[in-house]
Amino acid sequence: MSKVKPALLRGFDQEYLPREQLQFNALVDLIRRNFELFGFLPLETPSAERKEVLTSKGGIEKEIYGLRRLADDPDDEAATKGAMRFDLTVPLARFVAMHERELAFPFRRYQIQRVWRGETPQARKGRFREFYQCDIDIIGRERLGYLAEAEIPGVIYRVFREMGIGEFLIRINNRKVLRGVLQNFGVHESKSSAVLRLLDKTEKEDAAHTRKALGQEGLSAKDADRLYDLIAGKRGTQATFAALTEMAPNDTLRQGMEEARKIVAAMRDFGVPESAFAFDLGVVRGLDYYTGTIYETSLVNSPEVGSICSGGRYDDLAGYFTDTRLPGVGISIGLTRLFSRLSEAGLLKAPRRTPAEVLVTTMEDQPMSAYLELGRALREAGINTEVYLEPAKLRKQFEYAERKGFRVALIVGGDEAARGAVKIKDLAARTETSCARGDLLRSVANMLQLPVA
Amino acid sequence: MSKVKPALLRGFDQEYLPREQLQFNALVDLIRRNFELFGFLPLETPSAERKEVLTSKGGIEKEIYGLRRLADDPDDEAATKGAMRFDLTVPLARFVAMHERELAFPFRRYQIQRVWRGETPQARKGRFREFYQCDIDIIGRERLGYLAEAEIPGVIYRVFREMGIGEFLIRINNRKVLRGVLQNFGVHESKSSAVLRLLDKTEKEDAAHTRKALGQEGLSAKDADRLYDLIAGKRGTQATFAALTEMAPNDTLRQGMEEARKIVAAMRDFGVPESAFAFDLGVVRGLDYYTGTIYETSLVNSPEVGSICSGGRYDDLAGYFTDTRLPGVGISIGLTRLFSRLSEAGLLKAPRRTPAEVLVTTMEDQPMSAYLELGRALREAGINTEVYLEPAKLRKQFEYAERKGFRVALIVGGDEAARGAVKIKDLAARTETSCARGDLLRSVANMLQLPVA
């Protein structure tokens, strides 16, 4: 028979072998547990939404995947009127507008799902056309106080601390402060978006290039230099505040500074230590959407990994769908990319538990029912256990155990059966002990560092 | 501003409010935990696969969704050569063929993901165009013994027992037995697929209709009656075996019976009690793909829910992709449908934990930092806690707590602060107690029935 080549599609090719999938799932569990610890409620939305919903906020048509039936069906609404989501914010906006009356506000939701984007994939950089995002947002109805902006870094701090991926820095800035600074430099409102886009790239672009481009937006050479140094200079929180205080104040700047100081103080109350954050004017974020605090997070010792999490405060989530004003703040972890970069940087730990904890090896001259009973007893104690179903040479069974990554193997041959004992092999340490059948659960749980059931 | 209507697409409209989503997630967690308990490893595959991969096993083109860019892009492989998966078996076959050398066999994998099918949606019946499947399979290389066929019901039994959805029955049958029976009735090999399809519908079709159709396939009226009664009559395992033993034996029947008896005996060793399964000739399953044991599971007291889980033994998973013979056995839970039917039948329990465990209420005349510190302490103890961020009338905060489903509210006013105490409100029982700050974690953990941290 002629064969079909088993292969994947470009950009839809991030697939893990079981060991990696376990690591990935452990990250998802960790993120989810921490999101729930702060009272965020889970949401999952359908993969496809109405086109007019997806494009309402200005989704870019050429990057959106639509659906079609392989054999056309004009009655299929998803195929004729739908497309796949490209982020989790637009579906959230649609969801909140649809269920405004059923939700309790402030509405705190988390969402961990795949999104699809027709961008150029770069597997090496962890960029795919299908990837996971993990989002949290806090949405107020009509109003939302500044404390929500301080809580978000509190959540993120706990997530990355528990991940144990080394030192990280939550960099925050404030859009009002940025606007105040631009006013101060005489940048006209109509030019401010363009200037912010230039300032967003100071970490990637050559300084001379940016200064020149600022000049083209109307700044004098001296002002362009001063603005560039203010934004791109790394100072730390206190020095940045001091630099801003020295500037001639205007209302926007004053208001932004006041907000920023309060939020920074509250972040400490939310448990973010001084060493883990910085107020940094270089965090700009391109989107006009943001109006208050904006966030970027990066790894101190692995800057090549890039931003691992970003977001910000916005004034109105769902203006395209409802007249109710829904101010909010949110942040997103691009998990597929993060996983791939952490994996490359060697920063991923083995998950604490795996389905391959105990392998009960089997021998032909012993009754299978005794092995199966052993397996059941271990499972009832919450220990993940597989019974090797086809009695074979022990060497073959150990080979299987090694490949699959089992931690413990149990052996009951004629000798052990006669003595009511079980031989326990620690597959990592390559040591072997023996215990009475009655002590087995405790011994194995100990070896796996599980609470004794 | 003119608004976009926030609405969903027909068939892509199964979306849960947070409380339901929590119930759904609790089911997924339970299923996953039990799959892992038996040593099944996790797998996730991309949403889109190559068209020739998807259709290799005879996927039905008109039911498959393809992708396209909203603005066409001839360079996008997913849009030009890909389509969305319609089940989890074809991606598994492709995966195993691709990674044959990297996997340990028997390969035990579970997969819990969405699939997409262009069928007619019926929300009332829990049928959607996008839905979750939860699959397990055990794949051997070149060979796979019969014990794997007995283990699958062992897993399924544990899953549904823990779900606590009432009495259920795992009905099994054996394709070899069925083929032996047909041989016995003189049904020619070329007619057996058609006859099996008729017998597959005895529970839905009128008896007279099926008997007549069997006649059209060449059976005498007497044989059609006898065959119908044999297949459709509900007898229980022992009576069915007895009825089969009375038939004139042929090799296929003899072999099938021997297998069936061994598998039934081993199912008991895997912990499936007599009351939870039946060997039932009425379980036929349309697909030619199955060659050994086949499974269907249903709720004894809610037959209207229909089959909640089905699958079977097959001879070769990935013959379209590789020359290696990969015999296997697997089963699938259609989770979206199951959830919707269980919900309708009132069989879903509230999840044991929710992100809304403790609400720390706040008052304007007390320092917010004290409340935030309380929240941190509870979270460090693993208790899901939200601090109400905008001090307001207590009535308003309790309203929020009720809507979101919090279990406990904490109150620290001036009195409590002065005494170093905390008032604890059990929101379900509507009772109130008070305790010293130092005893708070233990009191709250007790109230929530969590292990004390």
Short mmCIF file of C-alpha atoms in Angstrom, two decimals, chain B residues 196-447:
data_model
loop_
_atom_site.label_atom_id
_atom_site.label_comp_id
_atom_site.label_asym_id
_atom_site.label_seq_id
_atom_site.Cartn_x
_atom_site.Cartn_y
_atom_site.Cartn_z
CA LEU B 196 -23.71 -5.57 11.39
CA ARG B 197 -24.95 -2.08 10.55
CA LEU B 198 -28.53 -3.32 10.86
CA LEU B 199 -27.79 -5.06 14.15
CA ASP B 200 -26.11 -1.88 15.42
CA LYS B 201 -29.50 -0.16 15.36
CA THR B 202 -31.71 -2.64 17.18
CA GLU B 203 -32.04 -0.23 20.10
CA LYS B 204 -33.31 2.59 17.91
CA GLU B 205 -35.16 0.80 15.12
CA ASP B 206 -38.47 -0.96 15.17
CA ALA B 207 -38.00 -4.77 15.44
CA ALA B 208 -40.19 -5.60 12.44
CA HIS B 209 -38.23 -3.18 10.29
CA THR B 210 -34.88 -4.75 11.26
CA ARG B 211 -36.18 -8.29 10.74
CA LYS B 212 -37.41 -7.36 7.29
CA ALA B 213 -34.11 -5.72 6.40
CA LEU B 214 -32.24 -8.83 7.57
CA GLY B 215 -34.44 -10.81 5.19
CA GLN B 216 -33.36 -8.53 2.37
CA GLU B 217 -29.75 -9.43 3.20
CA GLY B 218 -30.59 -13.07 2.51
CA LEU B 219 -31.70 -14.49 5.88
CA SER B 220 -34.78 -16.67 6.06
CA ALA B 221 -37.66 -15.26 8.12
CA LYS B 222 -36.94 -17.78 10.85
CA ASP B 223 -33.21 -17.01 10.92
CA ALA B 224 -33.87 -13.27 10.89
CA ASP B 225 -36.12 -13.71 13.94
CA ARG B 226 -33.60 -15.91 15.76
CA LEU B 227 -30.67 -13.61 14.98
CA TYR B 228 -32.64 -10.55 16.03
CA ASP B 229 -33.64 -12.16 19.33
CA LEU B 230 -30.08 -13.28 20.02
CA ILE B 231 -28.65 -9.79 19.42
CA ALA B 232 -31.38 -7.59 20.85
CA GLY B 233 -32.40 -9.72 23.85
CA LYS B 234 -30.99 -8.46 27.13
CA ARG B 235 -29.69 -11.51 29.02
CA GLY B 236 -26.76 -10.64 31.23
CA THR B 237 -23.24 -12.00 30.80
CA GLN B 238 -23.74 -15.62 31.89
CA ALA B 239 -26.97 -16.17 29.95
CA THR B 240 -25.38 -14.67 26.82
CA PHE B 241 -22.38 -16.98 27.12
CA ALA B 242 -24.79 -19.89 27.64
CA ALA B 243 -26.82 -18.96 24.55
CA LEU B 244 -23.62 -18.77 22.50
CA THR B 245 -22.38 -22.12 23.82
CA GLU B 246 -25.58 -23.76 22.65
CA MET B 247 -24.90 -22.69 19.07
CA ALA B 248 -23.13 -24.98 16.63
CA PRO B 249 -19.53 -23.83 16.99
CA ASN B 250 -17.22 -22.60 14.24
CA ASP B 251 -13.56 -21.54 14.55
CA THR B 252 -14.22 -17.80 14.68
CA LEU B 253 -16.95 -18.18 17.28
CA ARG B 254 -14.85 -20.57 19.37
CA GLN B 255 -11.86 -18.20 19.28
CA GLY B 256 -14.02 -15.17 20.03
CA MET B 257 -15.70 -16.90 22.97
CA GLU B 258 -12.38 -17.94 24.44
CA GLU B 259 -11.08 -14.35 24.19
CA ALA B 260 -14.28 -12.91 25.60
CA ARG B 261 -14.21 -15.23 28.63
CA LYS B 262 -10.58 -14.41 29.39
CA ILE B 263 -11.22 -10.68 29.07
CA VAL B 264 -14.29 -10.80 31.28
CA ALA B 265 -12.31 -12.68 33.94
CA ALA B 266 -9.44 -10.16 33.78
CA MET B 267 -11.85 -7.22 34.00
CA ARG B 268 -12.69 -8.45 37.50
CA ASP B 269 -8.97 -8.43 38.34
CA PHE B 270 -8.86 -4.84 37.11
CA GLY B 271 -11.47 -4.04 39.73
CA VAL B 272 -14.65 -3.81 37.66
CA PRO B 273 -17.43 -5.29 39.81
CA GLU B 274 -19.97 -7.72 38.34
CA SER B 275 -22.74 -5.13 38.66
CA ALA B 276 -20.94 -2.58 36.48
CA PHE B 277 -20.54 -4.55 33.25
CA ALA B 278 -22.35 -6.91 30.91
CA PHE B 279 -21.34 -8.89 27.88
CA ASP B 280 -24.07 -7.80 25.49
CA LEU B 281 -24.38 -8.95 21.88
CA GLY B 282 -26.40 -5.78 21.15
CA VAL B 283 -23.22 -3.71 21.27
CA VAL B 284 -22.17 -3.75 17.62
CA ARG B 285 -20.52 -0.40 16.67
CA GLY B 286 -20.73 0.47 13.01
CA LEU B 287 -17.04 0.82 12.16
CA ASP B 288 -15.27 -1.98 10.30
CA TYR B 289 -12.13 -0.77 12.03
CA TYR B 290 -12.77 -2.77 15.24
CA THR B 291 -11.63 -6.39 15.39
CA GLY B 292 -11.86 -7.53 19.04
CA THR B 293 -13.61 -6.21 22.13
CA ILE B 294 -15.98 -3.27 21.65
CA TYR B 295 -17.37 -1.04 24.39
CA GLU B 296 -20.38 1.16 25.11
CA THR B 297 -21.21 2.70 28.49
CA SER B 298 -24.56 4.05 29.62
CA LEU B 299 -26.26 5.32 32.79
CA VAL B 300 -28.65 2.77 34.26
CA ASN B 301 -31.11 5.28 35.68
CA SER B 302 -30.77 7.96 32.99
CA PRO B 303 -30.91 6.00 29.72
CA GLU B 304 -31.94 9.21 27.95
CA VAL B 305 -28.34 10.41 28.32
CA GLY B 306 -27.30 7.72 25.79
CA SER B 307 -23.83 6.27 25.38
CA ILE B 308 -21.32 8.18 27.51
CA CYS B 309 -18.18 6.43 26.31
CA SER B 310 -17.32 3.97 23.55
CA GLY B 311 -14.44 2.35 21.69
CA GLY B 312 -12.80 -0.94 20.95
CA ARG B 313 -9.90 -3.07 19.85
CA TYR B 314 -8.38 -2.56 16.40
CA ASP B 315 -5.76 -4.46 14.45
CA ASP B 316 -3.70 -1.64 13.02
CA LEU B 317 -3.69 2.01 14.01
CA ALA B 318 -1.50 3.57 11.38
CA GLY B 319 -1.36 1.34 8.31
CA TYR B 320 -1.77 4.41 6.10
CA PHE B 321 1.44 5.92 7.46
CA THR B 322 3.80 3.06 8.30
CA ASP B 323 4.50 -0.60 7.59
CA THR B 324 4.91 -1.31 11.30
CA ARG B 325 1.76 -3.00 12.48
CA LEU B 326 0.35 -1.11 15.46
CA PRO B 327 -2.52 -3.01 17.07
CA GLY B 328 -4.34 -1.11 19.79
CA VAL B 329 -7.38 -0.59 21.93
CA GLY B 330 -8.98 2.67 22.91
CA ILE B 331 -12.01 4.45 24.19
CA SER B 332 -13.40 7.96 23.89
CA ILE B 333 -15.56 10.13 26.12
CA GLY B 334 -17.47 12.86 24.26
CA LEU B 335 -17.08 15.30 27.12
CA THR B 336 -19.00 18.32 25.83
CA ARG B 337 -22.05 16.20 25.15
CA LEU B 338 -21.66 14.24 28.40
CA PHE B 339 -21.38 17.45 30.41
CA SER B 340 -24.45 18.93 28.80
CA ARG B 341 -26.53 15.78 29.38
CA LEU B 342 -25.33 15.32 32.97
CA SER B 343 -26.08 18.95 33.66
CA GLU B 344 -29.60 18.55 32.27
CA ALA B 345 -30.16 15.37 34.28
CA GLY B 346 -29.06 17.20 37.44
CA LEU B 347 -26.17 14.79 37.97
CA LEU B 348 -23.32 17.28 38.32
CA LYS B 349 -21.92 18.10 41.72
CA ALA B 350 -20.42 21.42 42.73
CA PRO B 351 -16.62 21.20 42.44
CA ARG B 352 -14.82 20.68 45.73
CA ARG B 353 -12.72 23.80 45.28
CA THR B 354 -13.39 27.12 43.57
CA PRO B 355 -11.21 30.20 43.06
CA ALA B 356 -13.86 31.98 45.13
CA GLU B 357 -13.10 30.50 48.53
CA VAL B 358 -12.44 33.52 50.73
CA LEU B 359 -13.37 37.15 50.24
CA VAL B 360 -11.56 39.62 52.48
CA THR B 361 -14.03 42.48 52.83
CA THR B 362 -12.53 45.93 53.27
CA MET B 363 -13.49 49.13 55.06
CA GLU B 364 -12.44 52.63 54.28
CA ASP B 365 -11.37 53.53 57.81
CA GLN B 366 -8.88 50.66 58.04
CA PRO B 367 -5.52 50.53 56.23
CA MET B 368 -5.76 48.60 52.96
CA SER B 369 -2.28 47.20 53.56
CA ALA B 370 -3.59 45.18 56.54
CA TYR B 371 -6.25 43.59 54.32
CA LEU B 372 -3.74 42.85 51.59
CA GLU B 373 -1.46 41.22 54.13
CA LEU B 374 -4.35 39.01 55.29
CA GLY B 375 -4.93 37.98 51.67
CA ARG B 376 -1.26 37.10 51.22
CA ALA B 377 -1.20 34.98 54.38
CA LEU B 378 -4.24 32.99 53.23
CA ARG B 379 -2.77 32.46 49.76
CA GLU B 380 0.53 31.32 51.22
CA ALA B 381 -1.51 28.66 53.02
CA GLY B 382 -2.98 27.59 49.66
CA ILE B 383 -6.41 29.13 50.21
CA ASN B 384 -7.92 30.91 47.20
CA THR B 385 -8.47 34.47 48.35
CA GLU B 386 -9.61 37.74 46.90
CA VAL B 387 -9.38 41.09 48.64
CA TYR B 388 -12.25 43.42 47.76
CA LEU B 389 -10.21 46.25 46.31
CA GLU B 390 -12.62 49.15 46.64
CA PRO B 391 -13.85 49.68 50.19
CA ALA B 392 -17.64 49.92 50.03
CA LYS B 393 -20.71 49.24 52.14
CA LEU B 394 -20.54 45.67 53.48
CA ARG B 395 -23.93 44.94 51.95
CA LYS B 396 -22.49 45.61 48.50
CA GLN B 397 -19.48 43.39 49.19
CA PHE B 398 -21.71 40.54 50.40
CA GLU B 399 -23.82 40.88 47.27
CA TYR B 400 -20.66 40.48 45.21
CA ALA B 401 -19.62 37.48 47.33
CA GLU B 402 -22.98 35.84 46.78
CA ARG B 403 -22.99 36.40 43.01
CA LYS B 404 -19.49 35.04 42.61
CA GLY B 405 -20.13 32.12 44.94
CA PHE B 406 -17.61 32.77 47.72
CA ARG B 407 -17.74 30.35 50.63
CA VAL B 408 -16.29 32.49 53.39
CA ALA B 409 -16.10 36.25 54.00
CA LEU B 410 -13.71 37.84 56.48
CA ILE B 411 -14.50 41.09 58.24
CA VAL B 412 -12.01 43.25 60.11
CA GLY B 413 -13.48 46.54 61.34
CA GLY B 414 -12.13 48.88 63.99
CA ASP B 415 -13.36 46.61 66.84
CA GLU B 416 -11.74 43.49 65.43
CA ALA B 417 -8.53 45.32 64.57
CA ALA B 418 -8.28 46.62 68.16
CA ARG B 419 -8.76 43.10 69.56
CA GLY B 420 -6.50 41.38 67.02
CA ALA B 421 -9.50 39.36 65.87
CA VAL B 422 -11.21 38.48 62.60
CA LYS B 423 -14.90 37.91 62.03
CA ILE B 424 -15.57 34.88 59.82
CA LYS B 425 -18.81 34.55 57.92
CA ASP B 426 -19.78 31.15 56.48
CA LEU B 427 -21.70 32.33 53.45
CA ALA B 428 -23.48 29.04 52.74
CA ALA B 429 -24.55 28.32 56.32
CA ARG B 430 -25.12 32.05 56.95
CA THR B 431 -23.41 31.79 60.33
CA GLU B 432 -20.80 34.08 61.85
CA THR B 433 -17.98 33.38 64.28
CA SER B 434 -14.92 35.25 65.39
CA CYS B 435 -11.38 34.11 66.04
CA ALA B 436 -7.98 35.45 66.98
CA ARG B 437 -5.79 36.50 64.06
CA GLY B 438 -3.35 33.73 64.96
CA ASP B 439 -6.02 31.04 64.58
CA LEU B 440 -7.40 32.35 61.31
CA LEU B 441 -5.71 30.00 58.85
CA ARG B 442 -6.74 26.93 60.79
CA SER B 443 -10.33 28.13 61.25
CA VAL B 444 -10.78 28.96 57.58
CA ALA B 445 -9.12 25.74 56.39
CA ASN B 446 -11.44 23.81 58.69
CA MET B 447 -14.48 25.60 57.38
#
